[in-house]
Amino acid sequence: MLQDAPAIPTTLMVQFLRWLEERPRSYADTMDAWRSNCPRLSAWEDALDEGLIRLEPVRAGAADMQVRVTAKGRARLAG
């Protein structure tokens, strides 16, 4: 078993990351568009687990969160 091998980007993951890169997306918008109860469609959970996305406040001290693609996520898109 290859534990340290880089994950192969799935079409769904690439689509998710590209969608996030198009423009700023709020957490609420992202959940409305990408939340799934199907374990085979877990782009949100997989991207978070793999460090491809992060949540950050819209502004300091704000409760509203924005979803951003990380450098690792951009590298996955380029890869």
C-alpha atoms as an extended CHARMM CRD file, in Angstrom:
* protein
*
        79  EXT
         1         1  MET       CA              0.0000000000        0.0000000000        0.0000000000  PROA      1               0.0000000000
         2         2  LEU       CA              1.3600000000        3.4320000000       -0.9610000000  PROA      2               0.0000000000
         3         3  GLN       CA              0.5210000000        5.6850000000        1.9590000000  PROA      3               0.0000000000
         4         4  ASP       CA              2.6370000000        8.6680000000        0.9610000000  PROA      4               0.0000000000
         5         5  ALA       CA              1.7670000000        8.6950000000       -2.7400000000  PROA      5               0.0000000000
         6         6  PRO       CA              0.1020000000       11.9200000000       -3.8700000000  PROA      6               0.0000000000
         7         7  ALA       CA             -3.6260000000       11.6150000000       -4.3610000000  PROA      7               0.0000000000
         8         8  ILE       CA             -4.7890000000       11.4960000000       -7.9430000000  PROA      8               0.0000000000
         9         9  PRO       CA             -7.1510000000       14.4040000000       -8.5130000000  PROA      9               0.0000000000
        10        10  THR       CA            -10.6180000000       13.2230000000       -9.3500000000  PROA      10              0.0000000000
        11        11  THR       CA            -12.7500000000       15.0700000000      -11.8600000000  PROA      11              0.0000000000
        12        12  LEU       CA            -15.0770000000       16.0600000000       -9.0290000000  PROA      12              0.0000000000
        13        13  MET       CA            -12.2100000000       17.4370000000       -6.9120000000  PROA      13              0.0000000000
        14        14  VAL       CA            -10.8420000000       19.4490000000       -9.8360000000  PROA      14              0.0000000000
        15        15  GLN       CA            -14.3180000000       20.8120000000      -10.5430000000  PROA      15              0.0000000000
        16        16  PHE       CA            -14.7270000000       21.7620000000       -6.8640000000  PROA      16              0.0000000000
        17        17  LEU       CA            -11.3700000000       23.5340000000       -6.6550000000  PROA      17              0.0000000000
        18        18  ARG       CA            -11.9590000000       25.3830000000       -9.9340000000  PROA      18              0.0000000000
        19        19  TRP       CA            -15.3820000000       26.4730000000       -8.7090000000  PROA      19              0.0000000000
        20        20  LEU       CA            -13.7790000000       27.9120000000       -5.5740000000  PROA      20              0.0000000000
        21        21  GLU       CA            -11.1030000000       29.6910000000       -7.6170000000  PROA      21              0.0000000000
        22        22  GLU       CA            -13.6670000000       31.4420000000       -9.8600000000  PROA      22              0.0000000000
        23        23  ARG       CA            -14.5800000000       33.9840000000       -7.1730000000  PROA      23              0.0000000000
        24        24  PRO       CA            -14.7550000000       34.3250000000       -3.3920000000  PROA      24              0.0000000000
        25        25  ARG       CA            -17.1850000000       31.7840000000       -1.9400000000  PROA      25              0.0000000000
        26        26  SER       CA            -18.7650000000       31.9140000000        1.4800000000  PROA      26              0.0000000000
        27        27  TYR       CA            -19.0100000000       28.8380000000        3.6450000000  PROA      27              0.0000000000
        28        28  ALA       CA            -22.8110000000       28.9500000000        3.3080000000  PROA      28              0.0000000000
        29        29  ASP       CA            -22.6450000000       29.1270000000       -0.5160000000  PROA      29              0.0000000000
        30        30  THR       CA            -20.1530000000       26.2790000000       -0.5950000000  PROA      30              0.0000000000
        31        31  MET       CA            -22.2920000000       24.0840000000        1.6330000000  PROA      31              0.0000000000
        32        32  ASP       CA            -25.4000000000       24.8250000000       -0.4380000000  PROA      32              0.0000000000
        33        33  ALA       CA            -23.6050000000       23.8430000000       -3.6340000000  PROA      33              0.0000000000
        34        34  TRP       CA            -21.2980000000       21.0200000000       -2.4980000000  PROA      34              0.0000000000
        35        35  ARG       CA            -22.5640000000       19.2850000000        0.6310000000  PROA      35              0.0000000000
        36        36  SER       CA            -23.3560000000       15.6420000000        0.0360000000  PROA      36              0.0000000000
        37        37  ASN       CA            -24.4340000000       12.7190000000        2.1640000000  PROA      37              0.0000000000
        38        38  CYS       CA            -23.0700000000       10.3150000000       -0.4100000000  PROA      38              0.0000000000
        39        39  PRO       CA            -19.6330000000        8.9670000000        0.5820000000  PROA      39              0.0000000000
        40        40  ARG       CA            -18.6860000000        8.7330000000       -3.0850000000  PROA      40              0.0000000000
        41        41  LEU       CA            -19.1890000000       12.4830000000       -3.5950000000  PROA      41              0.0000000000
        42        42  SER       CA            -17.1440000000       13.8650000000       -0.7320000000  PROA      42              0.0000000000
        43        43  ALA       CA            -15.2440000000       16.6870000000       -2.4620000000  PROA      43              0.0000000000
        44        44  TRP       CA            -15.7340000000       19.0410000000        0.4970000000  PROA      44              0.0000000000
        45        45  GLU       CA            -14.5600000000       16.5810000000        3.1410000000  PROA      45              0.0000000000
        46        46  ASP       CA            -11.6950000000       15.2360000000        1.0360000000  PROA      46              0.0000000000
        47        47  ALA       CA            -10.4340000000       18.7260000000        0.1410000000  PROA      47              0.0000000000
        48        48  LEU       CA            -10.5030000000       19.7610000000        3.8020000000  PROA      48              0.0000000000
        49        49  ASP       CA             -8.7880000000       16.5470000000        4.9640000000  PROA      49              0.0000000000
        50        50  GLU       CA             -6.0780000000       16.8730000000        2.3040000000  PROA      50              0.0000000000
        51        51  GLY       CA             -5.4050000000       20.5490000000        3.0780000000  PROA      51              0.0000000000
        52        52  LEU       CA             -6.5460000000       21.6880000000       -0.3720000000  PROA      52              0.0000000000
        53        53  ILE       CA             -8.9210000000       24.2930000000        1.0630000000  PROA      53              0.0000000000
        54        54  ARG       CA             -9.1690000000       26.3330000000        4.2390000000  PROA      54              0.0000000000
        55        55  LEU       CA            -11.7600000000       28.4370000000        6.0120000000  PROA      55              0.0000000000
        56        56  GLU       CA            -10.8870000000       31.9930000000        6.9410000000  PROA      56              0.0000000000
        57        57  PRO       CA            -12.8720000000       34.8940000000        8.3520000000  PROA      57              0.0000000000
        58        58  VAL       CA            -14.1600000000       37.4500000000        5.8550000000  PROA      58              0.0000000000
        59        59  ARG       CA            -12.5590000000       40.0870000000        8.0820000000  PROA      59              0.0000000000
        60        60  ALA       CA            -10.8340000000       40.0070000000       11.4760000000  PROA      60              0.0000000000
        61        61  GLY       CA            -13.2470000000       39.0170000000       14.2010000000  PROA      61              0.0000000000
        62        62  ALA       CA            -16.0650000000       38.2270000000       11.7640000000  PROA      62              0.0000000000
        63        63  ALA       CA            -18.1870000000       35.1120000000       12.1910000000  PROA      63              0.0000000000
        64        64  ASP       CA            -18.7180000000       34.8430000000        8.4260000000  PROA      64              0.0000000000
        65        65  MET       CA            -16.2580000000       32.4570000000        6.8450000000  PROA      65              0.0000000000
        66        66  GLN       CA            -14.9130000000       32.2430000000        3.3320000000  PROA      66              0.0000000000
        67        67  VAL       CA            -13.5940000000       29.0990000000        1.6680000000  PROA      67              0.0000000000
        68        68  ARG       CA            -10.1850000000       29.4990000000        0.0100000000  PROA      68              0.0000000000
        69        69  VAL       CA             -8.0530000000       27.1780000000       -2.0650000000  PROA      69              0.0000000000
        70        70  THR       CA             -4.6490000000       26.6510000000       -0.4490000000  PROA      70              0.0000000000
        71        71  ALA       CA             -1.2980000000       26.6120000000       -2.2150000000  PROA      71              0.0000000000
        72        72  LYS       CA             -1.4910000000       22.8190000000       -2.0700000000  PROA      72              0.0000000000
        73        73  GLY       CA             -4.9080000000       22.9720000000       -3.7240000000  PROA      73              0.0000000000
        74        74  ARG       CA             -3.6330000000       25.2540000000       -6.4980000000  PROA      74              0.0000000000
        75        75  ALA       CA             -0.7170000000       22.8710000000       -7.0440000000  PROA      75              0.0000000000
        76        76  ARG       CA             -3.2080000000       20.0020000000       -7.3540000000  PROA      76              0.0000000000
        77        77  LEU       CA             -5.0880000000       21.9830000000      -10.0010000000  PROA      77              0.0000000000
        78        78  ALA       CA             -1.8790000000       22.6660000000      -11.8940000000  PROA      78              0.0000000000
        79        79  GLY       CA             -0.6480000000       19.1100000000      -11.4640000000  PROA      79              0.0000000000
